[in-house]
Tab-separated table of C-alpha atoms (C1' of nucleotides) in Angstrom:
chain	number	residue	atom	x	y	z
A	1	UNK	CA	22.174	5.330	-32.573
A	2	UNK	CA	20.879	2.014	-31.354
A	3	UNK	CA	19.659	1.663	-27.839
A	4	UNK	CA	18.714	-1.758	-26.646
A	5	UNK	CA	15.738	-2.088	-24.405
A	6	UNK	CA	14.502	-5.131	-22.643
A	7	UNK	CA	10.761	-5.471	-22.282
A	8	UNK	CA	9.266	-8.709	-21.062
A	9	UNK	CA	12.415	-10.499	-22.029
A	10	UNK	CA	12.173	-9.337	-25.604
A	11	UNK	CA	14.999	-7.169	-26.772
A	12	UNK	CA	13.666	-4.237	-28.707
A	13	UNK	CA	15.654	-1.432	-30.168
A	14	UNK	CA	15.287	2.227	-30.684
A	15	UNK	CA	16.923	3.675	-33.763
A	16	UNK	CA	16.615	7.352	-33.030
A	17	UNK	CA	17.767	9.550	-30.257
A	18	UNK	CA	14.244	10.757	-29.796
A	19	UNK	CA	11.789	8.192	-28.651
A	20	UNK	CA	8.723	9.343	-30.496
A	21	UNK	CA	6.072	8.442	-27.987
A	22	UNK	CA	7.804	8.382	-24.661
A	23	UNK	CA	4.865	9.565	-22.641
A	24	UNK	CA	2.747	6.605	-23.647
A	25	UNK	CA	5.708	4.270	-23.413
A	26	UNK	CA	6.225	5.333	-19.814
A	27	UNK	CA	2.573	4.809	-18.979
A	28	UNK	CA	2.691	1.379	-20.590
A	29	UNK	CA	5.879	0.554	-18.706
A	30	UNK	CA	4.262	1.780	-15.509
A	31	UNK	CA	1.264	-0.449	-16.133
A	32	UNK	CA	3.544	-3.456	-16.585
A	33	UNK	CA	5.268	-2.627	-13.332
A	34	UNK	CA	1.905	-2.254	-11.616
A	35	UNK	CA	0.810	-5.570	-13.071
A	36	UNK	CA	3.556	-7.459	-11.334
A	37	UNK	CA	4.313	-5.311	-8.318
A	38	UNK	CA	1.286	-3.166	-7.607
A	39	UNK	CA	1.268	0.616	-7.310
A	40	UNK	CA	4.428	0.690	-5.184
A	41	UNK	CA	6.407	-0.718	-8.087
A	42	UNK	CA	5.523	2.238	-10.279
A	43	UNK	CA	8.590	4.424	-9.929
A	44	UNK	CA	10.062	6.981	-12.295
A	45	UNK	CA	13.320	5.103	-12.435
A	46	UNK	CA	11.842	1.691	-13.119
A	47	UNK	CA	9.427	2.977	-15.750
A	48	UNK	CA	12.208	4.871	-17.507
A	49	UNK	CA	14.457	1.825	-17.454
A	50	UNK	CA	11.680	-0.342	-18.900
A	51	UNK	CA	11.151	2.230	-21.643
A	52	UNK	CA	14.885	2.241	-22.367
A	53	UNK	CA	15.418	5.781	-21.326
A	54	UNK	CA	17.140	7.794	-18.627
A	55	UNK	CA	15.057	8.723	-15.558
A	56	UNK	CA	15.561	12.385	-16.406
A	57	UNK	CA	13.790	11.936	-19.708
A	58	UNK	CA	10.571	11.134	-17.866
A	59	UNK	CA	10.497	14.667	-16.527
A	60	UNK	CA	9.915	15.974	-20.051
A	61	UNK	CA	6.511	14.272	-19.891
A	62	UNK	CA	5.505	14.200	-16.255
A	63	UNK	CA	5.836	16.924	-13.668
A	64	UNK	CA	6.829	14.446	-10.990
A	65	UNK	CA	6.335	10.941	-9.713
A	66	UNK	CA	2.751	11.625	-8.637
A	67	UNK	CA	1.850	12.680	-12.169
A	68	UNK	CA	3.169	9.434	-13.600
A	69	UNK	CA	1.297	7.425	-11.000
A	70	UNK	CA	-1.879	9.346	-11.790
A	71	UNK	CA	-1.517	8.446	-15.453
A	72	UNK	CA	-0.833	4.803	-14.684
A	73	UNK	CA	-3.843	4.748	-12.379
A	74	UNK	CA	-6.039	6.037	-15.199
A	75	UNK	CA	-4.598	3.370	-17.444
A	76	UNK	CA	-5.365	0.679	-14.877
A	77	UNK	CA	-8.913	1.977	-14.528
A	78	UNK	CA	-9.320	1.917	-18.297
A	79	UNK	CA	-8.238	-1.695	-18.395
A	80	UNK	CA	-10.786	-2.551	-15.739
A	81	UNK	CA	-13.440	-0.767	-17.784
A	82	UNK	CA	-12.431	-2.594	-20.958
A	83	UNK	CA	-12.395	-5.969	-19.280
A	84	UNK	CA	-15.819	-5.372	-17.781
A	85	UNK	CA	-17.134	-4.040	-21.070
A	86	UNK	CA	-15.923	-7.138	-22.873
A	87	UNK	CA	-17.556	-9.338	-20.266
A	88	UNK	CA	-20.837	-7.432	-20.388
A	89	UNK	CA	-21.053	-7.920	-24.123
A	90	UNK	CA	-21.424	-11.658	-23.529
A	91	UNK	CA	-24.667	-11.315	-21.584
A	92	UNK	CA	-28.149	-10.863	-23.120
A	93	UNK	CA	-29.456	-7.317	-23.359
A	94	UNK	CA	-33.151	-8.063	-22.991
A	95	UNK	CA	-35.316	-6.034	-20.612
A	96	UNK	CA	-37.106	-8.871	-18.887
A	97	UNK	CA	-36.423	-9.777	-15.289
A	98	UNK	CA	-34.069	-12.640	-16.040
A	99	UNK	CA	-31.791	-10.618	-18.302
A	100	UNK	CA	-31.810	-7.663	-15.945
A	101	UNK	CA	-30.658	-9.928	-13.155
A	102	UNK	CA	-28.036	-11.517	-15.370
A	103	UNK	CA	-26.642	-8.097	-16.192
A	104	UNK	CA	-26.323	-7.111	-12.557
A	105	UNK	CA	-24.557	-10.366	-11.805
A	106	UNK	CA	-22.263	-9.843	-14.774
A	107	UNK	CA	-21.091	-6.464	-13.543
A	108	UNK	CA	-20.044	-8.113	-10.314
A	109	UNK	CA	-18.420	-11.053	-12.022
A	110	UNK	CA	-16.548	-8.885	-14.487
A	111	UNK	CA	-15.229	-6.696	-11.711
A	112	UNK	CA	-14.047	-9.563	-9.559
A	113	UNK	CA	-12.650	-11.500	-12.479
A	114	UNK	CA	-10.439	-8.568	-13.377
A	115	UNK	CA	-9.302	-8.148	-9.791
A	116	UNK	CA	-8.400	-11.806	-9.484
A	117	UNK	CA	-6.587	-12.049	-12.804
A	118	UNK	CA	-4.863	-8.657	-12.590
A	119	UNK	CA	-4.518	-7.872	-8.889
A	120	UNK	CA	-1.653	-5.442	-9.386
A	121	UNK	CA	-3.585	-3.329	-11.857
A	122	UNK	CA	-6.745	-3.592	-9.807
A	123	UNK	CA	-5.091	-2.162	-6.738
A	124	UNK	CA	-3.320	0.458	-8.765
A	125	UNK	CA	-6.665	1.598	-10.153
A	126	UNK	CA	-7.855	2.301	-6.623
A	127	UNK	CA	-4.681	3.738	-5.221
A	128	UNK	CA	-5.313	6.983	-3.433
A	129	UNK	CA	-3.885	9.819	-5.458
A	130	UNK	CA	-3.952	13.551	-5.533
A	131	UNK	CA	-6.235	13.637	-8.529
A	132	UNK	CA	-9.924	13.888	-7.809
A	133	UNK	CA	-11.912	10.898	-8.961
A	134	UNK	CA	-13.997	11.764	-12.006
A	135	UNK	CA	-17.657	12.058	-11.047
A	136	UNK	CA	-19.787	9.034	-11.890
A	137	UNK	CA	-21.242	9.304	-15.371
A	138	UNK	CA	-24.138	6.874	-15.734
A	139	UNK	CA	-24.329	5.357	-19.200
A	140	UNK	CA	-20.642	5.656	-19.984
A	141	UNK	CA	-18.564	2.504	-20.150
A	142	UNK	CA	-17.076	3.032	-16.704
A	143	UNK	CA	-17.483	0.256	-14.151
A	144	UNK	CA	-19.625	2.534	-12.055
A	145	UNK	CA	-21.724	3.462	-15.068
A	146	UNK	CA	-22.325	-0.173	-15.971
A	147	UNK	CA	-23.412	-0.933	-12.437
A	148	UNK	CA	-25.800	2.014	-12.429
A	149	UNK	CA	-27.286	0.878	-15.723
A	150	UNK	CA	-27.757	-2.637	-14.415
A	151	UNK	CA	-29.539	-1.331	-11.331
A	152	UNK	CA	-31.771	0.906	-13.420
A	153	UNK	CA	-32.574	-2.214	-15.411
A	154	UNK	CA	-33.627	-3.947	-12.222
A	155	UNK	CA	-36.062	-1.150	-11.463
A	156	UNK	CA	-37.344	-1.116	-15.048
A	157	UNK	CA	-37.913	-4.869	-14.906
A	158	UNK	CA	-39.902	-4.456	-11.722
A	159	UNK	CA	-37.416	-6.382	-9.596
A	160	UNK	CA	-36.470	-3.494	-7.389
A	161	UNK	CA	-38.634	-0.852	-5.771
A	162	UNK	CA	-37.846	2.686	-6.830
A	163	UNK	CA	-37.558	3.655	-3.187
A	164	UNK	CA	-34.711	1.158	-2.806
A	165	UNK	CA	-32.778	2.507	-5.762
A	166	UNK	CA	-30.948	5.383	-4.035
A	167	UNK	CA	-27.452	4.394	-2.937
A	168	UNK	CA	-27.978	0.840	-4.164
A	169	UNK	CA	-25.006	1.343	-6.499
A	170	UNK	CA	-22.739	2.195	-3.586
A	171	UNK	CA	-23.939	-0.731	-1.512
A	172	UNK	CA	-23.446	-3.160	-4.387
A	173	UNK	CA	-20.098	-1.677	-5.311
A	174	UNK	CA	-18.874	-1.896	-1.729
A	175	UNK	CA	-19.819	-5.521	-1.460
A	176	UNK	CA	-18.163	-6.523	-4.697
A	177	UNK	CA	-15.119	-4.364	-4.054
A	178	UNK	CA	-14.624	-5.869	-0.622
A	179	UNK	CA	-14.785	-9.338	-2.055
A	180	UNK	CA	-12.190	-8.410	-4.658
A	181	UNK	CA	-9.914	-6.964	-1.985
A	182	UNK	CA	-10.204	-9.901	0.396
A	183	UNK	CA	-9.618	-12.355	-2.434
A	184	UNK	CA	-6.552	-10.634	-3.822
A	185	UNK	CA	-4.639	-8.946	-1.048
A	186	UNK	CA	-6.584	-9.917	2.018
A	187	UNK	CA	-6.945	-13.027	4.142
A	188	UNK	CA	-8.931	-14.792	1.409
A	189	UNK	CA	-6.053	-14.849	-1.036
A	190	UNK	CA	-4.823	-18.392	-1.283
A	191	UNK	CA	-8.291	-19.862	-1.595
A	192	UNK	CA	-8.506	-22.555	-4.229
A	193	UNK	CA	-10.314	-21.779	-7.448
A	194	UNK	CA	-13.247	-23.894	-6.271
A	195	UNK	CA	-13.501	-22.182	-2.890
A	196	UNK	CA	-13.132	-18.789	-4.480
A	197	UNK	CA	-15.923	-19.425	-6.952
A	198	UNK	CA	-18.175	-20.586	-4.137
A	199	UNK	CA	-17.559	-17.414	-2.160
A	200	UNK	CA	-18.146	-15.260	-5.212
A	201	UNK	CA	-21.452	-16.996	-5.899
A	202	UNK	CA	-22.549	-16.689	-2.309
A	203	UNK	CA	-21.706	-12.991	-2.275
A	204	UNK	CA	-23.438	-12.188	-5.530
A	205	UNK	CA	-26.514	-14.043	-4.357
A	206	UNK	CA	-26.560	-12.055	-1.151
A	207	UNK	CA	-26.308	-8.816	-3.097
A	208	UNK	CA	-29.086	-9.753	-5.502
A	209	UNK	CA	-31.440	-10.768	-2.725
A	210	UNK	CA	-30.490	-7.742	-0.720
A	211	UNK	CA	-31.352	-5.370	-3.529
A	212	UNK	CA	-34.449	-7.039	-4.918
A	213	UNK	CA	-36.020	-8.342	-1.720
A	214	UNK	CA	-37.278	-6.227	1.165
B	1	UNK	CA	22.295	7.956	32.104
B	2	UNK	CA	19.389	10.053	30.945
B	3	UNK	CA	18.112	9.653	27.439
B	4	UNK	CA	15.465	12.039	26.263
B	5	UNK	CA	12.731	10.690	24.091
B	6	UNK	CA	10.029	12.587	22.340
B	7	UNK	CA	6.690	10.847	22.041
B	8	UNK	CA	3.681	12.777	20.836
B	9	UNK	CA	5.418	16.012	21.708
B	10	UNK	CA	5.897	14.997	25.289
B	11	UNK	CA	9.461	14.662	26.429
B	12	UNK	CA	9.925	11.481	28.387
B	13	UNK	CA	13.109	10.179	29.819
B	14	UNK	CA	14.754	6.871	30.361
B	15	UNK	CA	16.964	6.528	33.393
B	16	UNK	CA	18.660	3.258	32.671
B	17	UNK	CA	20.786	2.019	29.849
B	18	UNK	CA	18.475	-0.924	29.458
B	19	UNK	CA	14.984	-0.133	28.358
B	20	UNK	CA	13.136	-2.817	30.249
B	21	UNK	CA	10.347	-3.513	27.808
B	22	UNK	CA	11.676	-2.507	24.444
B	23	UNK	CA	9.822	-5.132	22.464
B	24	UNK	CA	6.452	-3.837	23.561
B	25	UNK	CA	7.615	-0.256	23.282
B	26	UNK	CA	8.558	-0.863	19.661
B	27	UNK	CA	5.197	-2.439	18.901
B	28	UNK	CA	3.448	0.487	20.551
B	29	UNK	CA	5.605	2.932	18.613
B	30	UNK	CA	4.855	1.012	15.439
B	31	UNK	CA	1.141	1.207	16.142
B	32	UNK	CA	1.375	4.965	16.576
B	33	UNK	CA	3.205	5.226	13.280
B	34	UNK	CA	0.578	3.053	11.620
B	35	UNK	CA	-2.141	5.196	13.122
B	36	UNK	CA	-0.953	8.290	11.340
B	37	UNK	CA	0.802	6.900	8.308
B	38	UNK	CA	-0.539	3.440	7.621
B	39	UNK	CA	1.540	0.288	7.307
B	40	UNK	CA	4.159	1.963	5.118
B	41	UNK	CA	5.100	4.251	7.996
B	42	UNK	CA	6.041	1.298	10.181
B	43	UNK	CA	9.812	1.187	9.749
B	44	UNK	CA	12.493	-0.122	12.060
B	45	UNK	CA	14.176	3.251	12.156
B	46	UNK	CA	11.067	5.258	12.892
B	47	UNK	CA	9.826	2.860	15.559
B	48	UNK	CA	13.232	2.817	17.230
B	49	UNK	CA	13.410	6.592	17.178
B	50	UNK	CA	9.936	6.866	18.690
B	51	UNK	CA	10.984	4.432	21.422
B	52	UNK	CA	14.103	6.495	22.087
B	53	UNK	CA	16.500	3.836	20.994
B	54	UNK	CA	18.982	3.114	18.235
B	55	UNK	CA	17.702	1.180	15.203
B	56	UNK	CA	20.167	-1.587	16.006
B	57	UNK	CA	18.513	-2.178	19.344
B	58	UNK	CA	15.354	-3.296	17.574
B	59	UNK	CA	17.214	-6.287	16.207
B	60	UNK	CA	17.529	-7.681	19.726
B	61	UNK	CA	13.763	-8.156	19.661
B	62	UNK	CA	12.783	-8.659	16.031
B	63	UNK	CA	14.526	-10.738	13.401
B	64	UNK	CA	13.919	-8.133	10.741
B	65	UNK	CA	11.535	-5.498	9.519
B	66	UNK	CA	8.897	-8.059	8.504
B	67	UNK	CA	8.820	-9.428	12.043
B	68	UNK	CA	8.151	-5.982	13.473
B	69	UNK	CA	5.425	-5.343	10.927
B	70	UNK	CA	3.850	-8.695	11.761
B	71	UNK	CA	3.738	-7.757	15.426
B	72	UNK	CA	2.274	-4.340	14.682
B	73	UNK	CA	-0.316	-5.952	12.445
B	74	UNK	CA	-1.371	-8.232	15.285
B	75	UNK	CA	-1.590	-5.214	17.522
B	76	UNK	CA	-3.790	-3.409	15.005
B	77	UNK	CA	-6.024	-6.450	14.711
B	78	UNK	CA	-6.326	-6.610	18.490
B	79	UNK	CA	-7.420	-3.004	18.590
B	80	UNK	CA	-10.077	-3.715	15.992
B	81	UNK	CA	-11.250	-6.660	18.080
B	82	UNK	CA	-11.352	-4.563	21.239
B	83	UNK	CA	-13.243	-1.752	19.577
B	84	UNK	CA	-15.785	-4.158	18.135
B	85	UNK	CA	-16.075	-5.989	21.426
B	86	UNK	CA	-16.746	-2.729	23.231
B	87	UNK	CA	-19.387	-1.825	20.679
B	88	UNK	CA	-21.047	-5.233	20.848
B	89	UNK	CA	-21.417	-4.925	24.595
B	90	UNK	CA	-23.838	-2.033	24.028
B	91	UNK	CA	-26.373	-4.146	22.162
B	92	UNK	CA	-28.972	-6.451	23.744
B	93	UNK	CA	-28.092	-10.117	23.997
B	94	UNK	CA	-31.593	-11.564	23.684
B	95	UNK	CA	-32.312	-14.453	21.363
B	96	UNK	CA	-35.403	-13.101	19.683
B	97	UNK	CA	-35.404	-11.980	16.073
B	98	UNK	CA	-35.031	-8.299	16.789
B	99	UNK	CA	-31.989	-8.699	19.000
B	100	UNK	CA	-30.385	-11.174	16.607
B	101	UNK	CA	-30.742	-8.672	13.807
B	102	UNK	CA	-29.425	-5.869	15.992
B	103	UNK	CA	-26.334	-7.925	16.780
B	104	UNK	CA	-25.593	-8.576	13.113
B	105	UNK	CA	-25.949	-4.914	12.367
B	106	UNK	CA	-23.702	-4.052	15.284
B	107	UNK	CA	-20.854	-6.211	14.007
B	108	UNK	CA	-20.970	-4.270	10.768
B	109	UNK	CA	-21.217	-0.921	12.457
B	110	UNK	CA	-18.415	-1.666	14.878
B	111	UNK	CA	-16.149	-2.771	12.063
B	112	UNK	CA	-16.810	0.273	9.911
B	113	UNK	CA	-16.667	2.645	12.812
B	114	UNK	CA	-13.180	1.456	13.654
B	115	UNK	CA	-12.077	1.716	10.034
B	116	UNK	CA	-13.365	5.261	9.751
B	117	UNK	CA	-11.934	6.472	13.029
B	118	UNK	CA	-8.611	4.623	12.755
B	119	UNK	CA	-7.960	4.145	9.050
B	120	UNK	CA	-4.224	3.717	9.481
B	121	UNK	CA	-4.599	0.902	11.977
B	122	UNK	CA	-7.417	-0.653	10.000
B	123	UNK	CA	-5.301	-0.932	6.869
B	124	UNK	CA	-2.339	-2.120	8.856
B	125	UNK	CA	-4.453	-4.910	10.294
B	126	UNK	CA	-5.135	-6.173	6.781
B	127	UNK	CA	-1.721	-5.610	5.321
B	128	UNK	CA	-0.484	-8.668	3.527
B	129	UNK	CA	2.298	-10.243	5.505
B	130	UNK	CA	4.324	-13.386	5.524
B	131	UNK	CA	2.539	-14.707	8.564
B	132	UNK	CA	-0.406	-16.964	7.902
B	133	UNK	CA	-3.671	-15.563	9.127
B	134	UNK	CA	-4.849	-17.443	12.190
B	135	UNK	CA	-7.764	-19.729	11.266
B	136	UNK	CA	-11.195	-18.369	12.182
B	137	UNK	CA	-12.165	-19.403	15.681
B	138	UNK	CA	-15.919	-19.001	16.104
B	139	UNK	CA	-16.859	-17.870	19.575
B	140	UNK	CA	-13.633	-16.020	20.317
B	141	UNK	CA	-13.673	-12.256	20.493
B	142	UNK	CA	-12.213	-11.850	17.023
B	143	UNK	CA	-14.127	-9.772	14.501
B	144	UNK	CA	-14.672	-12.889	12.433
B	145	UNK	CA	-15.847	-14.823	15.474
B	146	UNK	CA	-18.333	-12.115	16.411
B	147	UNK	CA	-19.725	-12.111	12.914
B	148	UNK	CA	-20.085	-15.877	12.923
B	149	UNK	CA	-21.879	-15.752	16.255
B	150	UNK	CA	-24.263	-13.106	14.981
B	151	UNK	CA	-25.083	-15.202	11.924
B	152	UNK	CA	-25.642	-18.283	14.031
B	153	UNK	CA	-28.003	-16.137	16.066
B	154	UNK	CA	-29.914	-15.294	12.898
B	155	UNK	CA	-30.391	-18.970	12.172
B	156	UNK	CA	-31.357	-19.695	15.790
B	157	UNK	CA	-33.940	-16.901	15.688
B	158	UNK	CA	-35.416	-18.369	12.514
B	159	UNK	CA	-34.463	-15.394	10.354
B	160	UNK	CA	-32.098	-17.279	8.112
B	161	UNK	CA	-32.460	-20.682	6.520
B	162	UNK	CA	-29.839	-23.178	7.553
B	163	UNK	CA	-29.102	-23.858	3.924
B	164	UNK	CA	-28.133	-20.211	3.493
B	165	UNK	CA	-25.736	-20.241	6.402
B	166	UNK	CA	-22.634	-21.608	4.628
B	167	UNK	CA	-20.307	-18.846	3.449
B	168	UNK	CA	-22.692	-16.179	4.729
B	169	UNK	CA	-19.917	-14.930	6.989
B	170	UNK	CA	-17.615	-14.380	4.032
B	171	UNK	CA	-20.283	-12.639	1.996
B	172	UNK	CA	-21.155	-10.329	4.873
B	173	UNK	CA	-17.544	-9.682	5.722
B	174	UNK	CA	-16.709	-8.827	2.124
B	175	UNK	CA	-19.527	-6.352	1.899
B	176	UNK	CA	-18.632	-4.581	5.111
B	177	UNK	CA	-14.927	-4.693	4.397
B	178	UNK	CA	-15.418	-3.174	0.956
B	179	UNK	CA	-17.464	-0.382	2.426
B	180	UNK	CA	-14.735	0.309	4.967
B	181	UNK	CA	-12.085	0.359	2.242
B	182	UNK	CA	-14.011	2.618	-0.115
B	183	UNK	CA	-14.838	5.012	2.720
B	184	UNK	CA	-11.314	5.303	4.025
B	185	UNK	CA	-8.827	4.935	1.227
B	186	UNK	CA	-11.046	4.644	-1.822
B	187	UNK	CA	-13.132	6.994	-3.907
B	188	UNK	CA	-15.697	7.378	-1.123
B	189	UNK	CA	-13.284	9.026	1.255
B	190	UNK	CA	-14.207	12.669	1.497
B	191	UNK	CA	-17.910	11.965	1.874
B	192	UNK	CA	-19.551	14.107	4.541
B	193	UNK	CA	-20.559	12.463	7.777
B	194	UNK	CA	-24.183	12.585	6.694
B	195	UNK	CA	-23.526	11.001	3.305
B	196	UNK	CA	-21.299	8.397	4.865
B	197	UNK	CA	-23.916	7.399	7.399
B	198	UNK	CA	-26.482	7.088	4.639
B	199	UNK	CA	-24.246	4.770	2.612
B	200	UNK	CA	-23.478	2.675	5.666
B	201	UNK	CA	-27.180	2.291	6.439
B	202	UNK	CA	-28.002	1.405	2.862
B	203	UNK	CA	-25.246	-1.207	2.790
B	204	UNK	CA	-26.153	-2.819	6.076
B	205	UNK	CA	-29.773	-3.006	4.966
B	206	UNK	CA	-28.772	-4.705	1.735
B	207	UNK	CA	-26.720	-7.234	3.670
B	208	UNK	CA	-29.498	-7.988	6.139
B	209	UNK	CA	-32.074	-8.485	3.420
B	210	UNK	CA	-29.654	-10.473	1.372
B	211	UNK	CA	-28.978	-12.901	4.169
B	212	UNK	CA	-32.439	-13.231	5.651
B	213	UNK	CA	-34.532	-13.056	2.482
B	214	UNK	CA	-34.470	-15.573	-0.370
C	1	DT	C1'	27.953	-10.202	51.940
C	2	DG	C1'	31.184	-9.326	48.387
C	3	DT	C1'	33.128	-9.957	43.969
C	4	DA	C1'	34.571	-11.990	39.331
C	5	DC	C1'	32.737	-12.724	35.204
C	6	DA	C1'	29.406	-14.357	31.660
C	7	DT	C1'	25.607	-12.688	29.443
C	8	DC	C1'	22.345	-9.489	28.008
C	9	DA	C1'	20.767	-5.232	25.744
C	10	DG	C1'	22.058	-1.412	24.341
C	11	DT	C1'	25.388	2.315	21.256
C	12	DG	C1'	27.716	4.451	17.210
C	13	DA	C1'	29.429	4.234	12.817
C	14	DA	C1'	29.024	2.561	8.554
C	15	DC	C1'	27.455	-0.136	4.311
C	16	DG	C1'	24.758	-0.371	0.091
C	17	DC	C1'	20.301	0.284	-1.944
C	18	DG	C1'	16.730	2.517	-4.776
C	19	DC	C1'	14.396	6.390	-4.730
C	20	DG	C1'	12.980	11.449	-6.537
C	21	DT	C1'	14.937	15.163	-8.442
C	22	DT	C1'	18.208	18.753	-10.495
C	23	DC	C1'	21.998	20.376	-13.274
C	24	DA	C1'	24.589	21.381	-17.335
C	25	DC	C1'	24.962	19.240	-21.442
C	26	DT	C1'	24.082	17.503	-26.427
C	27	DG	C1'	21.972	15.185	-30.300
C	28	DA	C1'	17.859	15.567	-33.324
C	29	DT	C1'	14.258	18.054	-35.393
C	30	DG	C1'	11.871	21.433	-37.820
C	31	DT	C1'	11.229	25.973	-39.562
C	32	DA	C1'	12.219	30.798	-41.529
C	33	DC	C1'	14.532	32.655	-45.008
D	1	DT	C1'	16.692	23.425	-52.403
D	2	DG	C1'	19.903	24.583	-48.932
D	3	DT	C1'	21.202	26.319	-44.553
D	4	DA	C1'	21.295	28.850	-39.921
D	5	DC	C1'	19.388	28.455	-35.802
D	6	DA	C1'	15.799	27.981	-32.197
D	7	DT	C1'	13.627	24.516	-29.922
D	8	DC	C1'	12.733	20.057	-28.428
D	9	DA	C1'	13.819	15.663	-26.134
D	10	DG	C1'	17.058	13.188	-24.788
D	11	DT	C1'	21.940	11.983	-21.760
D	12	DG	C1'	25.146	11.542	-17.767
D	13	DA	C1'	26.553	12.742	-13.425
D	14	DA	C1'	25.356	13.951	-9.134
D	15	DC	C1'	22.656	15.380	-4.846
D	16	DG	C1'	20.363	14.092	-0.556
D	17	DC	C1'	17.067	11.079	1.578
D	18	DG	C1'	15.394	7.249	4.456
D	19	DC	C1'	15.619	2.757	4.433
D	20	DG	C1'	17.265	-2.223	6.207
D	21	DT	C1'	21.003	-4.226	8.021
D	22	DT	C1'	25.774	-5.408	9.994
D	23	DC	C1'	29.895	-4.651	12.692
D	24	DA	C1'	32.713	-4.018	16.676
D	25	DC	C1'	31.926	-2.031	20.811
D	26	DT	C1'	30.319	-1.064	25.844
D	27	DG	C1'	27.364	-0.299	29.782
D	28	DA	C1'	24.227	-2.905	32.865
D	29	DT	C1'	22.657	-6.976	34.965
D	30	DG	C1'	22.610	-11.114	37.372
D	31	DT	C1'	24.644	-15.226	39.093
D	32	DA	C1'	28.208	-18.706	40.992
D	33	DC	C1'	31.194	-18.998	44.426
DNA sequence: TGTACATCAGTGAACGCGCGTTCACTGATGTAC
DNA sequence: TGTACATCAGTGAACGCGCGTTCACTGATGTAC
């Protein structure tokens, strides 16, 4: 049996009654919906339709709508992590002051760049769900881990006092997160590329000085 | 004709067919809905019900749902302004360095305090709407105006270089806004009061140093 | 001061929508013998 | 190697929900004379 499915304007086809990998297909479909419409666009019905399947079929793989949204949220977070990881690989890994500073700045830039280019996924990643957020694991390729590593690098390079290290990751994260939010869904959306870049620079500079000065 | 209306568990009554001030009643009802359920809870039907009126009646006062939400958003923003204004009145108005710093810190504290105590209204205030955000008017009792004044005070007190003044308001706002978001609807919700206060202090310190150092 | 009547601000019923979810079902798959 | 049959993973129809919105209406108000 042929079932025709329309994804991104491309007509695909399914040759078997069984899908094969419906769970992942639904998550992928959910991510596409989130990309263009944010977390609110991630519905069982829409994801099933995008995957070329009946809404009922989704219930073979997810307990309910919240479970699908949880999975899509994880997917969105993974994409943020990947994007940041890719960006981080472009900056020097040295342990002198200059490189340490560059790495901190890169975590911020990578984060904001993802938010600006994929606002729907960004907001989906931070949608409040039932699932507990996984505890921060320094050293792992999570955004939070990368930030922690960069801050440790600052201390190691002698740019930041050890006594200023506690909670620095939350202060820096807050600042960068707020910028991402204001730029994408807040009153600062609609800024030109030039204005946006200026604000980003000003913010990152404030954060750097705030963490290394004092 | 008596119509019985239930608001906050208290049974009120309306003695005339005409409401008298339905527009404001709907905005107030919308604000109460936003308070407990965020912007998504602000529906024509729910607001009308809370005001003791038929959904149709709302259309005498608002073109459509978006118009009601716009009005409720303004109301939420006004409450944020009032709360911050009240808080600012408790800090000294001197023009020496210490007072200037205290005023900057107070804008941040007032903002976050409102977000934490009224998360639903806070998020409603920053909901993306059709209406253009009013341009920042320095000197007026808007949150943005208060922040701008505080930063100007920093420059006047000699704590901040003039060359660092541009965009400082957006950098500071971002940082404080992000903290508010993470604490209320993000992964930092659920922190204890003690932990929360520690993060707020750490963030405000980073911002102060970031703006006055360098 | 009284009254006819236009206008204003509500009511009540209904519409279509997309949603989550459930039910009884059926086609496809894979495994025991 | 072939086949009976349990199990798995879909279908199709339907439910109830709350939503925004529209329609024809009616009660209340206020104003011209």
